XYZ file of C-alpha atoms in Angstrom:
558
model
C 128.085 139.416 70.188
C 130.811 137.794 72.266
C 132.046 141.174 73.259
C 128.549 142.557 74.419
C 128.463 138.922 76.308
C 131.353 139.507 78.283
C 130.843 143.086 79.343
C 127.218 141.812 80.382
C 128.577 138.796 82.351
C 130.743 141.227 85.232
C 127.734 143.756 85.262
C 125.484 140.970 86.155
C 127.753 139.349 88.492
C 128.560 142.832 90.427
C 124.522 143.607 90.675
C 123.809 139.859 92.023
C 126.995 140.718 94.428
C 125.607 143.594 95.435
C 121.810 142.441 95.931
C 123.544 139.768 98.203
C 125.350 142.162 100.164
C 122.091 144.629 100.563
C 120.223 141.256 101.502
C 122.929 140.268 104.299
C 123.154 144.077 105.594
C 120.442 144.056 108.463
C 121.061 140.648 109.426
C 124.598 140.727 110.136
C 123.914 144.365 111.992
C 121.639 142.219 114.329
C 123.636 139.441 114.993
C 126.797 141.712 115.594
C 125.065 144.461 117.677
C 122.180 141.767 119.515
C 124.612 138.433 119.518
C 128.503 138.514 119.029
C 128.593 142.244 121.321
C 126.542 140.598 124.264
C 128.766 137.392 124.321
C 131.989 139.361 123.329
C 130.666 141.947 126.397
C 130.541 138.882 128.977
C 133.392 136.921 127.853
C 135.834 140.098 128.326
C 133.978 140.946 131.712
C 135.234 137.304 132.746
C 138.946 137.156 131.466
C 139.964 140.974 131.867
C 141.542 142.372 134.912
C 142.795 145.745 135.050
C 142.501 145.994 131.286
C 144.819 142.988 130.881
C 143.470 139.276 129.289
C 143.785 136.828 131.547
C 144.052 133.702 129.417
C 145.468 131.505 131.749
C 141.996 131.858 133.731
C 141.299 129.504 131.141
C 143.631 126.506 132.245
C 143.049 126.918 136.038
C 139.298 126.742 135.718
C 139.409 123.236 133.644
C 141.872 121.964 135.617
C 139.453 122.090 138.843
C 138.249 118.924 139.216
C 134.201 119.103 139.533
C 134.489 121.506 135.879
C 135.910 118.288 134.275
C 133.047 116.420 135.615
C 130.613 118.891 134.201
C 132.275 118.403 130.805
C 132.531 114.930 131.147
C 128.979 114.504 132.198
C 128.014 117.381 129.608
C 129.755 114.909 126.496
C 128.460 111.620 128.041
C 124.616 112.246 128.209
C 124.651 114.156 124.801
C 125.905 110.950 123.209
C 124.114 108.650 125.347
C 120.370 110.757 124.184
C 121.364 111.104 120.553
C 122.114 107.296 120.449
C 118.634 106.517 122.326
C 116.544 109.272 120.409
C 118.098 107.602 116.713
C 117.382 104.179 118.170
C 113.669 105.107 119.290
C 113.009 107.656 116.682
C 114.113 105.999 113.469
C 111.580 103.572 112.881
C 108.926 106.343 113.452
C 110.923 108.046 110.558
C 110.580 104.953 108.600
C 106.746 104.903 109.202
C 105.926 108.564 108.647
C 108.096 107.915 105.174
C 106.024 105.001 104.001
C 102.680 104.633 105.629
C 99.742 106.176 104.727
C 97.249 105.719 107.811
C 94.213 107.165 109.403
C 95.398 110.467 111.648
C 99.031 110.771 110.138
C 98.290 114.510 110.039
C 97.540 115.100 113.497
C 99.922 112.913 114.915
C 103.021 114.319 113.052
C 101.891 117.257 114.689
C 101.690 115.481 117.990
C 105.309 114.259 116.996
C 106.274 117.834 116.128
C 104.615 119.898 119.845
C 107.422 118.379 122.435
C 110.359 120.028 120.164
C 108.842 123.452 120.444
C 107.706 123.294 123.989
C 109.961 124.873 126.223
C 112.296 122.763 128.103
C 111.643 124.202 131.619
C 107.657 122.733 130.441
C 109.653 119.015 129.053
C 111.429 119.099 132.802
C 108.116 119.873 134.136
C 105.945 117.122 132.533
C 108.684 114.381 133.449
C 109.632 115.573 137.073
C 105.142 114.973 137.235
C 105.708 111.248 135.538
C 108.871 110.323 137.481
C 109.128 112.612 140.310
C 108.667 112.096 143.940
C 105.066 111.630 143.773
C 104.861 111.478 140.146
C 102.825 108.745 138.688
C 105.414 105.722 138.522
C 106.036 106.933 142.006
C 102.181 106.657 143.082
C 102.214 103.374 140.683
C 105.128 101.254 141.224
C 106.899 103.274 143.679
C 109.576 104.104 141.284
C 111.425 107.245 141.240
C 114.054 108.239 137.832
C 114.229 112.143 139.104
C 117.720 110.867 141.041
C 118.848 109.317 137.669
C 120.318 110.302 134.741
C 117.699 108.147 133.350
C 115.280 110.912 133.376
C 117.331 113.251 131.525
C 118.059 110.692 128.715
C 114.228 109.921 128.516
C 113.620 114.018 128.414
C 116.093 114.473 125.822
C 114.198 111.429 123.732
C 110.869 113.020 123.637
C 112.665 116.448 123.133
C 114.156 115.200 120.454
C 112.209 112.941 118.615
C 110.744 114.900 116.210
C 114.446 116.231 114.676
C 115.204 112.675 113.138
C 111.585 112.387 112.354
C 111.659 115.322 110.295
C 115.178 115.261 109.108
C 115.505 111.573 108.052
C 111.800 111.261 107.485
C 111.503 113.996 104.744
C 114.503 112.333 102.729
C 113.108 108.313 103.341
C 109.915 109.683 101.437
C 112.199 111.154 98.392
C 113.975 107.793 98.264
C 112.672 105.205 95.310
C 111.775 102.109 97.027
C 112.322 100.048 93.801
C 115.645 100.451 94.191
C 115.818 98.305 97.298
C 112.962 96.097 95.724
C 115.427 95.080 92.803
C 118.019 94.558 95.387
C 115.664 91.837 97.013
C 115.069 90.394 93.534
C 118.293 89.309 93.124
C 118.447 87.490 95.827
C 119.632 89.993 98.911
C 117.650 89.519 102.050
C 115.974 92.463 103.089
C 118.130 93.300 106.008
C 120.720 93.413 103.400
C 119.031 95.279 100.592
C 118.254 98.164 103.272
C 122.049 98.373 104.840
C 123.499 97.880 100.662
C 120.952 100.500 99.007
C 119.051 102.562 101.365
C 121.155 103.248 104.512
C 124.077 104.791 102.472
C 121.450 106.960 100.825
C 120.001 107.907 104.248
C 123.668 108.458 105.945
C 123.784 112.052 105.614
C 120.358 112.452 106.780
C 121.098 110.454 109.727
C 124.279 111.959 110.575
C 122.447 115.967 110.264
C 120.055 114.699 112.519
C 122.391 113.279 115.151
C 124.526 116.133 115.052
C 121.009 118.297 115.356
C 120.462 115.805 118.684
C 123.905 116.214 120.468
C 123.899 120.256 119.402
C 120.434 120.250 121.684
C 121.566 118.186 124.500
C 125.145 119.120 124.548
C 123.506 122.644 125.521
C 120.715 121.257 127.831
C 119.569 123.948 130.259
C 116.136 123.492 131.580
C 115.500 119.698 131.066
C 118.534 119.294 133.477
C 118.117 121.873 135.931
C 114.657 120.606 136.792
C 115.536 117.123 136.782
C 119.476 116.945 137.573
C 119.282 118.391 140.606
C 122.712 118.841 142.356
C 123.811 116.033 141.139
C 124.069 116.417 137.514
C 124.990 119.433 135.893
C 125.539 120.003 132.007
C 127.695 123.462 131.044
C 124.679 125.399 130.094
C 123.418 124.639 133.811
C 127.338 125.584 135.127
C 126.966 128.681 133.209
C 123.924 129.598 135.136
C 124.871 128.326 138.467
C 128.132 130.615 138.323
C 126.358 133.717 137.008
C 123.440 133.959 139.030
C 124.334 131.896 142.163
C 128.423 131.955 142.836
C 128.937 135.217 140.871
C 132.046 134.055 139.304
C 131.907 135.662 135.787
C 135.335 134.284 135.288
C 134.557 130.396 135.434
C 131.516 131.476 133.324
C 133.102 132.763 130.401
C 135.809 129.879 130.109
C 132.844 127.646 130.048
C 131.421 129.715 127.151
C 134.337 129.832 125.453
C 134.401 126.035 125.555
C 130.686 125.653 124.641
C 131.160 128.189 121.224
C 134.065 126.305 120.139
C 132.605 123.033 120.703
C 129.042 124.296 118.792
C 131.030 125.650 116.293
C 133.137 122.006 115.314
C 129.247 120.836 115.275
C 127.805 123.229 113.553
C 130.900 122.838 111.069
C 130.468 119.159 110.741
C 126.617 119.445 110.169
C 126.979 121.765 107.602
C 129.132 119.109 105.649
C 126.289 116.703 106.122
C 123.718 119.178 104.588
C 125.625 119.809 101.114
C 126.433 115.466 101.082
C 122.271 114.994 101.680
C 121.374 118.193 99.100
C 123.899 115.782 96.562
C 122.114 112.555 97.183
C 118.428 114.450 96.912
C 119.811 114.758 93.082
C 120.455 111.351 92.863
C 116.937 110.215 93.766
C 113.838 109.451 92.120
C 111.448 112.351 93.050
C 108.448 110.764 93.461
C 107.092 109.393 96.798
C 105.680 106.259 97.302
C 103.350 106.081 100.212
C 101.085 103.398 100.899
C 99.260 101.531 103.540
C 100.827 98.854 105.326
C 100.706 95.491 104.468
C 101.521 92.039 106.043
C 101.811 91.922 109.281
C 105.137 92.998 110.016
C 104.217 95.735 108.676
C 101.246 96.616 111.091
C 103.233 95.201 113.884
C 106.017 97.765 112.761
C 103.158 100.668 112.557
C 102.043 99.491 116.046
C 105.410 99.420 117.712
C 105.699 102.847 116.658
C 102.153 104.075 118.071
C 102.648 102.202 120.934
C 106.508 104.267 121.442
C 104.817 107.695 120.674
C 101.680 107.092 123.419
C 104.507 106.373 126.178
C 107.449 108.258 125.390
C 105.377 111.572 123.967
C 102.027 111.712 125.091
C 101.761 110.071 128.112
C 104.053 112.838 129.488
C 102.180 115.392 128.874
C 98.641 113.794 129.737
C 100.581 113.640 133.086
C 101.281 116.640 133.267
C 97.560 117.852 132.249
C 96.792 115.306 135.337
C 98.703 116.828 138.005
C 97.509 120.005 137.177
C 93.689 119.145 137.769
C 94.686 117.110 140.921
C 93.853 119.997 143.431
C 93.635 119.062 147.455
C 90.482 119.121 147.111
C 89.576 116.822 144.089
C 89.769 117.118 140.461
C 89.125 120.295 139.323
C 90.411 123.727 138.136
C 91.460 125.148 141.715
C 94.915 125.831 141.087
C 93.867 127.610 137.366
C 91.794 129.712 139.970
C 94.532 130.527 141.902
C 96.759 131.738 138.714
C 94.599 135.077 139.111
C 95.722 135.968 142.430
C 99.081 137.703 142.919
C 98.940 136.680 147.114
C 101.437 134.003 146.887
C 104.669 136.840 146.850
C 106.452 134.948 144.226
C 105.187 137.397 141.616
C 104.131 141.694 141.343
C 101.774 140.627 139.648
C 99.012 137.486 139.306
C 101.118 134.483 137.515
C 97.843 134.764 134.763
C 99.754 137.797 133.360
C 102.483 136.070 132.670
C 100.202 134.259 129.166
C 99.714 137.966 128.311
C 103.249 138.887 128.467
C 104.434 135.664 126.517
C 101.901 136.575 123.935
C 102.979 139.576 123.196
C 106.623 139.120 123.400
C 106.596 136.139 121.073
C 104.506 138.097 118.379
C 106.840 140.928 118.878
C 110.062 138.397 118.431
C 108.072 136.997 115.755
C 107.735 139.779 113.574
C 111.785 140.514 114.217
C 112.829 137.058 113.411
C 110.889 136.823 110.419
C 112.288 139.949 108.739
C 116.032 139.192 109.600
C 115.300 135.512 108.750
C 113.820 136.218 105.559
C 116.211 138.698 104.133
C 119.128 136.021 105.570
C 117.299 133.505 103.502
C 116.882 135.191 100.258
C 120.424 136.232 100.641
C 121.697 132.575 100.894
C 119.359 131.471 97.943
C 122.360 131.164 95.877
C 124.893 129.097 97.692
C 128.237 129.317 96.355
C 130.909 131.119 97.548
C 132.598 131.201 101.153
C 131.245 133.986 102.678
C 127.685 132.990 102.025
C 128.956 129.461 104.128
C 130.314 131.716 106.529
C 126.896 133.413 106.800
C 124.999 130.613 106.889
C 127.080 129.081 110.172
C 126.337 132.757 112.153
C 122.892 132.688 111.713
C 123.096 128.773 112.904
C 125.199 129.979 116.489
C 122.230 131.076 118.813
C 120.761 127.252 118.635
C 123.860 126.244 120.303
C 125.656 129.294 122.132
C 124.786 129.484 125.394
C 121.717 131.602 125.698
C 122.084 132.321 129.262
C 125.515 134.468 128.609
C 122.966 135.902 125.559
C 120.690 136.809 128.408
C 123.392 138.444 130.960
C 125.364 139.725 128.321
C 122.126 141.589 127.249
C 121.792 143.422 130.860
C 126.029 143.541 130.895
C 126.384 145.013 127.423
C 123.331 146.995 126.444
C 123.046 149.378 129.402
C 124.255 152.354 128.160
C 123.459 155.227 125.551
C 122.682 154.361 122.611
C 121.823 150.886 123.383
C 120.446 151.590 127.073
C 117.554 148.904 126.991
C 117.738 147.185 130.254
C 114.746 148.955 130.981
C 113.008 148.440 127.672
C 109.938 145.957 126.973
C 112.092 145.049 123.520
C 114.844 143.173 125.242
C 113.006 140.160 125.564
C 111.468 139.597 121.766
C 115.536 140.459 120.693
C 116.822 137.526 122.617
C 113.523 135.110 121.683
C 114.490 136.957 117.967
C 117.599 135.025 118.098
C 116.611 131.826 118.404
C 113.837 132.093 116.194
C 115.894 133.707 113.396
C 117.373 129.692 112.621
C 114.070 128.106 112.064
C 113.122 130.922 109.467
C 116.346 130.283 107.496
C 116.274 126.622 108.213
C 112.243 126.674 106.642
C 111.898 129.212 103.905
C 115.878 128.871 102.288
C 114.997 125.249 100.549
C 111.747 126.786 98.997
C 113.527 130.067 97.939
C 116.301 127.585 96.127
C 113.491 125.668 94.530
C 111.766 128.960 92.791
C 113.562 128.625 88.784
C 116.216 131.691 88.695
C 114.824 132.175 85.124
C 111.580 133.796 86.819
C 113.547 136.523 88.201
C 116.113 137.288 85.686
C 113.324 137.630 83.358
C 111.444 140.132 85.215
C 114.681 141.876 85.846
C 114.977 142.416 82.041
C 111.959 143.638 82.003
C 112.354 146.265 84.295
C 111.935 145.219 87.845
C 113.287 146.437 90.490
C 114.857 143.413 92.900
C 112.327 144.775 95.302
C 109.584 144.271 92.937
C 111.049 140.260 91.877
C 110.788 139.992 95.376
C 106.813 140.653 95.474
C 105.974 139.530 92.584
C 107.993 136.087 91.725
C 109.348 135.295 95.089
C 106.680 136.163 97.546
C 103.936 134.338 95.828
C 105.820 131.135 95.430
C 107.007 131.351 99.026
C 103.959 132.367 101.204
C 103.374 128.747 102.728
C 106.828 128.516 103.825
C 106.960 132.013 105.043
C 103.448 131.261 107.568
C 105.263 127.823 108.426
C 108.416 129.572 109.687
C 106.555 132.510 111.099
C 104.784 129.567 113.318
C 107.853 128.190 114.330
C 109.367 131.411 114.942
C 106.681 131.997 117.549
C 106.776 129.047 118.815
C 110.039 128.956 119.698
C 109.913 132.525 120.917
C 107.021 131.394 123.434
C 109.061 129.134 124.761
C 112.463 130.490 125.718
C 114.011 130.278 129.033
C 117.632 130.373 129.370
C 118.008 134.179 128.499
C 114.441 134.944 129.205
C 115.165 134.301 132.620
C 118.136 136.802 132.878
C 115.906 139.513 131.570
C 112.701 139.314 132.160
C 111.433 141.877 134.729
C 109.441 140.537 137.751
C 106.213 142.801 137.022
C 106.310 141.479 133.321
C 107.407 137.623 133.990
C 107.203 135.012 130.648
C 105.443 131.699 131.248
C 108.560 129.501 131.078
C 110.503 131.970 133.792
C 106.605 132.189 135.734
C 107.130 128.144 135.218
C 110.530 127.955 136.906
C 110.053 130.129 139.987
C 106.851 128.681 140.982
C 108.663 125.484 140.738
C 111.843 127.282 142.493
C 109.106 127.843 145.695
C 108.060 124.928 147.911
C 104.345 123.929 148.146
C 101.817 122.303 146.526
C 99.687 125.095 145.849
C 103.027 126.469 143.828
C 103.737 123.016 142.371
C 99.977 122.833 140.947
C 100.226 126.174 139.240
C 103.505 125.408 137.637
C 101.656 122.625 135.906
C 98.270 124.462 135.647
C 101.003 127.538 133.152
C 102.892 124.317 131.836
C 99.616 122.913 130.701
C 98.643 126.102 128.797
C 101.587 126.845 127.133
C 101.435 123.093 125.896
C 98.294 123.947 124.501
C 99.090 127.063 123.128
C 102.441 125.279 121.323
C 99.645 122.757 119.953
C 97.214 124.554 118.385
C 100.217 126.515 116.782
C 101.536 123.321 115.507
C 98.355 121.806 114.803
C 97.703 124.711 111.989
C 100.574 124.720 110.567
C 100.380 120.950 109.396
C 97.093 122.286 108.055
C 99.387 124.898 105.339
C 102.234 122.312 105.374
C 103.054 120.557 102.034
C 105.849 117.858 102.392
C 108.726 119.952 100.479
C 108.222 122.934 102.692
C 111.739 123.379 104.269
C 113.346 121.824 106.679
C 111.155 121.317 109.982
């Protein structure tokens, strides 16, 4: 018996190896072929000369003076928005945890819409609310555009809904009786909450901080609309020297510089996810939710309304505003004026450009949910180094700089077999990319929840791991799978920074349609860059909006 044990043991191990390794196949194909060759492609373009690497490119270009203010800069507003967006955010966490109010639905889906918007739409909606002739402008006469001010607030409402989420979803799993007993013998509450709950919530907090600075560390569009000249972060250097100074040198040292610095993130994050899966064990599962009582309690709940109608949706009501707010009166002139193609900007009528985004995003969709789903069920069992390793590359596009994605794309894949410059499928592989994360990040914590029992015993009884698949995994799964297809497109609606490399000028995106009409002077161009801002907002919503309808409160990550 021991001896039939034993042989069984390294025949099981070596099939579960193997699955694994079938699993991680086509993922790691499209990550090398669509991800690490593009930024390998650009990087080499940048240091080689005459076959030669030119490393010490690298120490000239940070030595230049205005580079170290771009880094500086870069560092100093990434830490400055995660420290405002943990400081604003965390009592809505707090809220979402433990209230149970009229409407929590729809506004965690409000919470949820400004993180999937595209940024180029977040720069948008703020340049309308603090812009020269925004509405604090018209108001008050006050203008943030010039400020770094702006940017932080941008970053905020960007950002709001990752410690939301992220420290939200473990407050709920957290017993409150624990702090309770702490306040029965005799700590004040202040002190029961920093003793007992805080060092249960530190790796939650510290994932979603590190989620915060990844974003704004690699701001692109947020600052390009509203930085101006003035402020520049590396993602916006990156651009500046590819498309404007042509110095494919300076751009690659900066991307080198931006990988290894999302890399030490990602690396530190990922330390913070196994401490926060430990202290889920450690917790009572269930979750105590009730109405608020007292009134600190509704002052609390207020507060936090009051923070979400200024900071979330009075940004984009302004930005609805501005786009009714025609010369001649309110109305839906410059929606009219999407449909013509006179303006030159455009080969086509800027209406098109909902078409194209359509399409491409349910294209990058369907990519990003394949690759993400086989990624996921290959990391459903997570020991083991490589599957760590794995885990990290499919994490890179979030923070890589998507704008050497984008030129690497038209540097990289122009030749047999890969010749796709000209090819309607470049676009849904880069919005692939980024959507690839969020299908990981949503359907791996459901996969690790399904009993391993289930599909052992339908291996013994003859299954084929294709058939587990369908008939133990996919039923179990299904939610999670149409919440991460949402985000998927989503996020794939909304990308700009290598959407705007390679998108072709008869078949523009809405965030690139966005950014040129906002790139041309006029107010006739201005009101249809809010008039396609305003649509894609919707379009985000109604996404999000249905997928709180599926959502149960374990389902993943986001």
């Amino acid at each position: 018996m021991d001896l039939a044990r034993t042989e069984v043991a390294p025949r099981k191990s070596r099939k579960e190896s193997a699955t694994r390794m079938g699993l991680m196949a086509l993922p790691v194909a499209f990550f090398a072929v669509f991800f690490a060759y593009p930024v390998t492609a650009i990087v080499a373009r940048g240091l080689k000369t005459d076959g030669a690497w030119r490393f010490g490119r690298i120490g000239e270009v940070l030595a230049q003076s205005d580079i170290r203010h771009v880094l500086w800069f870069t560092t100093w507003q990434a830490l400055a928005s995660t420290a405002l967006t943990l400081l604003i955010a965390l009592p809505g966490a707090y809220v979402f945890a433990r209230f149970d109010f009229r409407g929590k639905q729809v506004l965690r889906a409000v919470v949820t819409v400004p993180f999937v918007l595209p940024t180029v739409v977040v720069g948008t909606a703020f340049l309308a609310l603090v812009g020269r002739g925004g509405l604090l402008d018209q108001l008050w006469g006050v203008r943030l555009d010039t400020t770094v001010w702006a940017i932080l607030l941008a970053h905020v409402f960007f950002n709001y809904a990752v410690v939301v989420r992220t420290v939200g979803g473990l407050w709920s799993q957290l017993d409150p009786r624990q702090e309770e007993a702490a306040r029965m013998l005799g700590a004040s509450r202040f002190a029961a909450w920093r003793k007992v709950t805080l060092p249960a919530l530190s790796p939650a907090v510290a994932a979603a901080a590190l989620m915060v600075f990844l974003f704004t560390f690699t701001s692109f569009g947020v600052v390009q609309i509203l930085g101006g000249p003035t402020f520049s972060t590396l993602e916006v250097e990156i651009y500046r020297q590819t498309s404007e100074i042509f110095d494919l040198a300076t751009a690659a040292v900066l991307t080198i510089v931006q990988f290894v610095a999302v890399g030490a993130i990602l690396a530190v994050h990922a330390w913070t996810v196994r401490r926060r899966e430990t202290a889920l064990r450690l917790v009572a599962p269930e979750v105590t939710v009730r109405r608020p009582r007292g009134a600190g309690q509704w002052a609390l709940l207020g507060g936090v309304l009051a923070s979400i109608l200024v900071l979330l949706v009075l940004p984009l009501g302004v930005l609805v505003q501005r786009s009714l707010d025609a010369p001649g009166g309110y109305g839906f002139a410059y929606y009219k004026a999407l449909t013509s193609s006179d303006s030159g900007i455009f080969l086509v009528a800027p209406i098109a450009a909902i078409g194209n985004s359509l399409e491409y995003a349910l294209a990058a969709t369907a990519i990003a949910v394949v690759i993400g789903g086989l990624a996921a069920a290959a990391l459903t069992r997570r020991t083991g180094r490589l599957v760590r390793g794995f885990d990290a590359l499919l994490m890179l596009p979030l923070g890589v700089s998507a704008v050497t994605v984008g030129f690497g794309f038209l540097i990289a894949l122009d030749e047999p077999p890969l010749d796709l410059r000209s090819s309607w499928i470049l676009v849904p592989l880069a919005q692939a990319l980024v959507g690839v994360p969020f299908v990981v990040r949503t359907m791996l914590p459901v996969l690790r929840a399904v009993d391993g029992r289930l599909r052992e015993a339908a291996a013994v009884l003859g299954a084929s791991p294709w058939r587990v698949w369908r008939e133990v995994d996919l039923p179990m799964v299904r939610r999670a799978l149409l919440i991460a297809a949402g985000f998927a497109f989503a996020v794939s609606l909304g990308e700009f920074g290598a959407t705007v490399f390679i998108a072709r000028p008869d078949n523009p995106t809405l965030p690139v349609a966005v950014a040129r009409l906002l790139g041309h002077a006029g107010d006739l161009n201005y009101g249809q860059a809010m008039a396609l801002s305003t649509i894609l907002m919707v379009v985000c919503a109604v996404a999000l909006l249905l997928l709180e309808r599926i959502r149960t409160d374990r389902t993943g990550e986001f």
